[in-house]
Amino acid sequence: MVSTSRSGSGRVAQRGGGGGTLPGSPRVSAAAAQRRWWAASATNPSLQRVARAFCLASAALALSCALYLYAFRHNPARGQAVTAFTATDNAHHPETCDVFDGHWVPDASYPLYNSSECAFAERGFDCLANGRPDTGYLRWRWRPRRCDVPKFTARAALERLRGRRVVFVGDSMSRTQWESFICMLMPGVDDPTTVYEVNGNEISKVIRFLGVRFATFDLTVDFFRSVFLVQQSPAPKHSPKRVKSTLRLDKMDNISRKWANADVLIFNTGHWWTPTKLFNTGCYFQAGRALKLGTTIDVAFRMALQTWASWVEKRVDLNRTHVFFRTYEPSHWSDLNQTICEVTEKPSPEAKGNDKSELGDILADVVASMNVPVNVLNVTLMGAFRTDAHVGAWSYPPTILDCSHWCLPGVPDAWNELVFAYLFTNGWRNMAG
């Protein structure tokens, strides 16, 4: 779970939808540099030969990359980098559509539910109930560029999910998506008392397992809190004093045995893979019996995902289970210390925020190397526009600022709409009904 505790000196502002771009490298005048380089080479034959060799090498590299991407996209035995579904607007010429390439459009028919009427939505994510004065942030729909997402209907979704088990595994962002999933289904239930948490628990960020049962539909929607996916253990004997605990990069979380028996598995991790959450708390990496004190977070993240991938390949029945992995969701803090949270009234016209793209690149590499189908929910860009949709100052208790988590209803609903669209359009292999 990502901590939302902030310094009391933090500042929050609500502004109109502003611009800004995703942070990146400074622009360089490539044309000017190229002109200078070629001017020098024109008077030097040896430089001309070098230039020709360089051009040939670049062309070969580009061709190699193109062939690799073609093989990656068209090899059905490998993981799917982008979840897609078949557009239904033309039955005679169906096309596969990248549902993550799109934009947000206003839609007066949204939101899909009222958080205050959903017993499974945390008060901390119900921004409207916590005093947010505007409602425009609730009325946006994600629209892919090349197709339309099928309209979500709660009752129809419940019928299609009858007899299934859906499992979410991850951090607090996963819990938010889990809550959204349940609240989206609740309007289709005739008797709300037939929906309950299986252990009678209140929805809480500290409980490792929460399960909601839709009794009439024989449907269970579970959440398992596993912020790293791999096992966190006490420090080995004779460790340096700074080591208080370790992440066992070669071992899955010890509750993973409870995940596999599902019809849908949706994973995420990433927000806890930071120096603050790891090294500053004395948590370092371990593989086998060996401490990996010099291992970087990126390398450790890759090792952990490789362990997860191996677990999926060995423990999950892919004839039954659809596996999804959701990418990192951008945050929109206005300062590095996460004390200033500026929430806008409308989505940003440009993608912005901290997207931790290196984690997405690692995930894509790992999934590409898998020999079983895994669908990556590539939601990073979707969230990058939604500077208006964070909890901000409308959390519970209200002293906490939060430019990481999302209000409910909100952005997580769009993620779930895409999951439903995939399952009901070209999913359910042996589960269609």
XYZ file of C-alpha atoms in Angstrom:
433
model
C 0.000 0.000 0.000
C 1.270 3.478 -0.806
C 1.340 5.668 2.226
C -0.787 8.789 1.993
C 0.526 10.353 5.189
C 1.900 13.789 4.426
C 3.522 16.574 6.362
C 1.194 19.055 7.955
C 3.039 21.766 6.066
C 1.780 20.380 2.766
C -0.208 22.559 0.424
C -3.136 21.704 -1.792
C -4.668 23.825 -4.520
C -7.460 23.239 -6.988
C -6.837 24.826 -10.335
C -8.234 24.773 -13.827
C -6.930 22.036 -16.133
C -3.398 23.087 -16.902
C -0.810 22.097 -19.397
C 2.627 20.752 -18.845
C 4.458 17.850 -20.328
C 5.737 14.600 -19.050
C 9.253 15.258 -17.731
C 11.896 14.151 -20.160
C 15.288 14.880 -21.539
C 16.051 18.460 -22.686
C 15.504 19.071 -26.343
C 18.589 19.142 -28.507
C 18.736 20.833 -31.896
C 19.349 17.649 -33.859
C 19.159 19.414 -37.204
C 21.815 21.945 -36.246
C 24.082 19.261 -34.840
C 23.648 17.179 -37.981
C 24.497 20.133 -40.199
C 27.716 20.771 -38.255
C 28.699 17.096 -38.385
C 28.141 16.764 -42.124
C 29.946 20.031 -42.805
C 32.999 18.624 -41.073
C 32.771 15.267 -42.821
C 32.511 16.794 -46.269
C 36.141 17.875 -46.104
C 37.459 14.637 -44.614
C 37.300 11.368 -46.658
C 37.913 9.211 -43.619
C 34.958 10.801 -41.866
C 32.843 10.094 -44.944
C 33.702 6.413 -44.675
C 32.848 6.491 -40.997
C 29.566 8.184 -41.822
C 28.635 5.558 -44.399
C 29.497 2.778 -41.954
C 27.446 4.481 -39.265
C 24.430 4.794 -41.569
C 24.641 1.141 -42.556
C 24.916 0.063 -38.918
C 21.937 2.257 -37.990
C 19.856 0.766 -40.792
C 20.754 -2.762 -39.670
C 19.854 -1.919 -36.079
C 16.510 -0.430 -37.135
C 15.720 -3.508 -39.219
C 16.609 -5.791 -36.300
C 14.333 -3.827 -33.974
C 11.493 -3.957 -36.480
C 11.844 -7.728 -36.854
C 11.949 -8.153 -33.083
C 8.806 -6.072 -32.605
C 7.046 -7.982 -35.361
C 7.915 -11.303 -33.745
C 6.891 -9.950 -30.339
C 3.518 -8.771 -31.611
C 2.728 -11.802 -33.748
C 4.016 -14.733 -31.701
C 0.897 -16.123 -29.982
C 2.963 -18.181 -27.562
C 4.372 -15.062 -25.942
C 2.755 -12.617 -23.556
C 0.549 -9.911 -25.017
C 2.109 -6.494 -24.536
C -1.216 -4.736 -24.962
C -4.638 -5.996 -24.043
C -6.895 -5.652 -27.053
C -10.367 -6.701 -28.077
C -12.180 -7.073 -31.367
C -14.182 -4.034 -32.345
C -17.846 -4.901 -32.847
C -18.951 -2.006 -35.038
C -18.209 -3.965 -38.193
C -18.944 -7.677 -37.925
C -17.757 -8.363 -41.468
C -14.363 -6.727 -40.989
C -13.444 -6.956 -37.308
C -10.230 -5.231 -36.310
C -8.076 -5.532 -33.260
C -7.965 -2.264 -31.363
C -5.360 -1.004 -28.907
C -7.728 0.164 -26.190
C -4.977 2.093 -24.373
C -4.397 4.474 -27.264
C -7.110 7.019 -26.684
C -8.269 10.071 -24.767
C -10.794 11.168 -22.154
C -14.121 12.562 -23.340
C -16.920 14.169 -21.293
C -19.932 11.909 -20.803
C -23.014 12.954 -18.852
C -24.029 9.304 -18.291
C -21.123 8.888 -15.859
C -20.353 8.018 -13.078
C -21.359 4.357 -13.075
C -22.194 4.308 -9.343
C -22.361 6.422 -6.195
C -19.558 5.648 -3.734
C -21.675 6.780 -0.807
C -24.191 4.054 -1.676
C -21.541 1.332 -2.068
C -20.640 -0.340 1.210
C -17.333 -1.560 -0.217
C -15.836 1.820 -1.175
C -13.414 3.204 1.394
C -14.351 6.562 2.842
C -10.836 7.778 2.040
C -11.488 7.470 -1.712
C -15.001 8.995 -1.685
C -13.896 12.530 -2.540
C -17.422 13.864 -2.997
C -18.470 12.701 0.485
C -15.251 14.162 1.873
C -16.149 17.651 0.695
C -14.933 18.042 -2.874
C -17.097 20.893 -4.202
C -17.004 20.162 -7.952
C -18.391 17.112 -9.765
C -16.931 17.483 -13.241
C -14.149 14.973 -12.506
C -16.806 12.243 -12.276
C -18.061 12.687 -15.846
C -15.215 11.542 -18.065
C -15.052 8.392 -20.159
C -11.988 6.778 -21.740
C -12.410 6.416 -25.495
C -9.908 4.449 -27.629
C -9.050 6.120 -30.921
C -9.921 3.242 -33.240
C -12.910 1.616 -31.555
C -15.499 2.004 -28.835
C -15.429 0.246 -25.498
C -18.682 -1.743 -25.124
C -21.082 0.014 -22.785
C -20.836 -1.425 -19.281
C -24.061 -2.800 -17.808
C -23.882 -4.091 -14.247
C -26.578 -6.760 -14.520
C -25.194 -8.169 -17.768
C -21.701 -8.265 -16.251
C -22.967 -10.141 -13.199
C -24.648 -12.739 -15.396
C -21.454 -13.245 -17.372
C -19.462 -13.568 -14.124
C -21.854 -16.064 -12.558
C -19.949 -18.861 -10.808
C -16.544 -17.172 -11.211
C -13.747 -16.095 -8.909
C -11.912 -12.826 -9.611
C -8.705 -12.099 -7.675
C -6.788 -8.824 -7.344
C -3.226 -8.964 -5.983
C -1.031 -5.973 -5.217
C -0.794 -2.739 -3.258
C -3.339 -0.069 -2.351
C -3.826 0.824 -6.013
C -4.946 -2.756 -6.554
C -7.313 -2.435 -3.614
C -8.785 0.700 -5.185
C -9.396 -1.208 -8.418
C -10.943 -4.053 -6.416
C -13.319 -1.643 -4.677
C -14.188 -0.070 -8.019
C -14.903 -3.499 -9.546
C -17.348 -4.360 -6.771
C -19.070 -0.962 -6.763
C -19.526 -1.130 -10.556
C -21.397 -4.418 -10.113
C -23.581 -3.346 -7.175
C -26.234 -1.465 -9.230
C -27.069 -4.822 -10.873
C -27.870 -6.491 -7.530
C -31.524 -6.659 -6.479
C -30.862 -7.272 -2.789
C -27.666 -5.609 -1.433
C -27.760 -7.817 1.673
C -26.790 -10.783 -0.522
C -23.382 -9.146 -1.063
C -21.001 -9.328 1.886
C -17.373 -9.558 2.967
C -16.794 -13.244 3.635
C -15.191 -12.721 7.057
C -17.392 -9.833 8.120
C -14.466 -7.399 7.897
C -14.679 -3.686 7.301
C -12.764 -2.575 4.212
C -9.323 -1.691 5.558
C -5.868 -1.012 4.211
C -4.186 -3.166 6.850
C -5.946 -6.494 6.231
C -4.046 -8.806 3.870
C -7.164 -10.558 2.558
C -10.596 -9.191 1.745
C -13.225 -11.186 -0.114
C -16.667 -10.060 -1.257
C -19.300 -12.634 -2.117
C -22.204 -12.003 -4.513
C -24.334 -14.889 -3.240
C -27.087 -14.706 -5.862
C -24.534 -15.019 -8.649
C -22.112 -17.426 -6.946
C -19.400 -14.830 -7.609
C -16.425 -14.007 -5.369
C -14.170 -10.980 -5.826
C -11.036 -11.196 -3.668
C -8.179 -8.844 -2.814
C -4.794 -9.968 -1.477
C -2.398 -7.331 -0.215
C 1.057 -8.186 -1.567
C 2.890 -4.964 -2.319
C 6.026 -6.647 -3.744
C 4.515 -9.975 -4.927
C 7.655 -11.689 -3.595
C 8.293 -12.720 0.004
C 9.445 -10.257 2.653
C 11.432 -11.918 5.456
C 13.414 -11.016 8.575
C 17.083 -10.278 8.033
C 19.344 -13.365 7.902
C 21.662 -13.996 10.836
C 24.914 -12.040 10.808
C 23.540 -9.416 8.438
C 24.901 -5.859 8.635
C 23.102 -3.725 11.202
C 21.408 -1.645 8.547
C 19.564 -4.724 7.210
C 16.273 -5.125 9.089
C 14.441 -7.273 6.530
C 14.873 -8.624 3.019
C 12.869 -9.183 -0.129
C 13.366 -12.767 -1.273
C 13.563 -12.071 -4.983
C 13.462 -15.765 -5.880
C 10.429 -16.634 -3.700
C 6.806 -15.670 -4.195
C 4.815 -14.210 -1.322
C 3.819 -16.980 1.076
C 0.112 -16.302 0.441
C 0.504 -16.898 -3.324
C -0.899 -20.429 -2.956
C -4.313 -18.800 -2.457
C -4.236 -16.889 -5.731
C -4.027 -19.556 -8.408
C -7.535 -21.032 -8.181
C -9.212 -18.153 -9.992
C -10.934 -17.386 -13.274
C -9.388 -13.905 -13.468
C -6.114 -12.805 -11.849
C -5.158 -9.111 -11.888
C -1.720 -8.148 -10.522
C 0.119 -4.923 -9.872
C 3.265 -3.799 -8.074
C 5.567 -0.818 -8.344
C 4.680 1.901 -5.851
C 6.682 0.326 -3.039
C 9.787 -0.185 -5.185
C 11.450 3.026 -4.021
C 14.465 3.826 -1.799
C 12.102 5.356 0.759
C 10.020 2.194 1.089
C 13.007 -0.149 0.900
C 16.479 1.019 1.911
C 15.300 3.795 4.241
C 13.371 1.193 6.249
C 16.282 -1.276 6.293
C 14.815 -3.578 3.646
C 17.360 -5.000 1.174
C 17.385 -7.800 -1.376
C 18.141 -11.494 -1.047
C 18.327 -14.425 -3.469
C 18.787 -17.881 -2.014
C 20.910 -17.398 1.103
C 22.874 -14.524 -0.357
C 22.253 -10.890 0.483
C 22.286 -8.643 -2.573
C 23.304 -5.373 -0.950
C 24.643 -3.870 -4.169
C 21.623 -4.741 -6.282
C 19.726 -1.755 -7.678
C 15.964 -1.442 -7.430
C 15.509 -1.849 -11.184
C 17.535 -5.071 -11.241
C 15.681 -6.396 -8.191
C 12.326 -5.492 -9.743
C 13.230 -7.492 -12.842
C 14.289 -10.493 -10.732
C 11.033 -10.343 -8.769
C 8.949 -10.199 -11.954
C 10.859 -13.140 -13.385
C 9.958 -15.088 -10.240
C 6.318 -14.036 -10.706
C 6.419 -15.075 -14.385
C 7.790 -18.495 -13.475
C 5.044 -18.894 -10.879
C 2.356 -18.059 -13.441
C 3.787 -20.545 -15.939
C 4.016 -23.356 -13.372
C 1.060 -22.787 -11.032
C -1.747 -21.181 -13.029
C -4.087 -23.188 -15.248
C -4.198 -20.961 -18.326
C -7.019 -23.061 -19.780
C -9.174 -21.606 -17.038
C -7.528 -18.420 -15.793
C -7.056 -15.092 -17.538
C -3.993 -13.274 -16.150
C -3.609 -9.506 -16.264
C -0.816 -7.261 -15.003
C -1.571 -3.566 -14.599
C 1.183 -1.034 -15.204
C 2.250 1.817 -12.943
C -0.235 4.645 -12.338
C 1.242 8.170 -12.535
C 1.218 10.476 -9.530
C 0.964 14.249 -9.870
C 2.781 15.760 -6.902
C 4.012 19.274 -7.560
C 7.237 18.826 -5.621
C 9.785 16.069 -5.027
C 8.981 15.894 -1.301
C 5.305 15.129 -1.986
C 3.992 17.984 0.134
C 2.195 19.982 -2.571
C -0.797 18.373 -4.271
C -2.475 20.513 -6.925
C -5.703 18.979 -8.202
C -7.173 20.516 -11.352
C -10.833 20.802 -12.311
C -10.380 19.137 -15.713
C -7.989 16.549 -17.164
C -4.697 17.895 -18.418
C -4.520 18.324 -22.208
C -1.091 16.695 -22.128
C 0.325 13.659 -20.354
C 2.252 14.613 -17.253
C 3.362 13.237 -13.898
C 5.776 10.653 -12.541
C 5.177 7.532 -14.637
C 8.246 5.468 -13.607
C 8.541 4.292 -17.212
C 11.563 2.136 -16.388
C 9.286 -0.257 -14.475
C 6.953 -0.492 -17.450
C 9.876 -1.308 -19.734
C 10.994 -4.100 -17.400
C 7.453 -5.498 -17.220
C 7.185 -5.511 -21.018
C 10.498 -7.387 -21.318
C 9.483 -10.013 -18.770
C 6.045 -10.591 -20.267
C 7.560 -10.825 -23.747
C 9.768 -13.682 -22.584
C 6.881 -15.699 -21.150
C 5.526 -18.759 -22.932
C 1.967 -18.275 -21.730
C -0.534 -15.509 -22.538
C -0.503 -12.637 -20.060
C -2.327 -9.399 -20.783
C -0.683 -6.162 -19.722
C -3.179 -3.489 -18.717
C -1.135 -0.577 -19.994
C -2.965 2.139 -18.052
C -0.021 4.485 -17.431
C -0.892 6.951 -20.194
C -4.574 6.917 -19.229
C -3.738 8.215 -15.767
C -1.142 10.716 -16.965
C -3.918 13.044 -18.190
C -6.020 12.875 -15.013
C -4.569 15.630 -12.864
C -8.181 16.288 -11.831
C -8.950 12.841 -10.443
C -6.654 12.393 -7.429
C -7.880 12.341 -3.841
C -6.014 15.574 -3.062
C -7.236 17.138 0.194
C -10.544 15.258 0.058
C -9.273 12.218 1.899
C -10.244 10.774 5.227
C -9.065 12.036 7.633
C -8.893 15.348 5.779
C -5.402 16.278 7.050
C -3.818 13.857 4.546
C -2.811 15.071 1.090
C -2.815 12.513 -1.695
C -1.791 13.048 -5.313
C -1.143 9.330 -5.847
C -4.463 7.575 -5.223
C -7.640 8.159 -7.239
C -11.105 9.258 -6.213
C -13.933 6.738 -6.547
C -15.807 6.835 -8.825
C -12.948 7.646 -11.140
C -9.979 6.385 -13.116
C -9.993 2.779 -11.750
C -13.491 2.356 -13.202
C -12.028 2.848 -16.684
C -9.431 0.134 -16.016
C -12.205 -2.250 -15.062
C -14.310 -1.313 -18.076
C -11.383 -2.440 -20.249
C -11.060 -5.698 -18.299
C -14.776 -6.376 -18.785
C -14.539 -5.430 -22.458
C -11.675 -7.855 -23.016
C -13.296 -10.741 -21.147
C -16.710 -10.356 -22.728
C -15.503 -9.671 -26.267
C -12.626 -12.035 -26.942
C -11.879 -13.672 -23.627
C -13.335 -16.510 -21.552
C -11.728 -19.180 -23.813
C -13.305 -22.216 -22.132
C -15.569 -20.168 -19.894
C -17.919 -18.594 -22.387
C -21.517 -18.778 -21.431
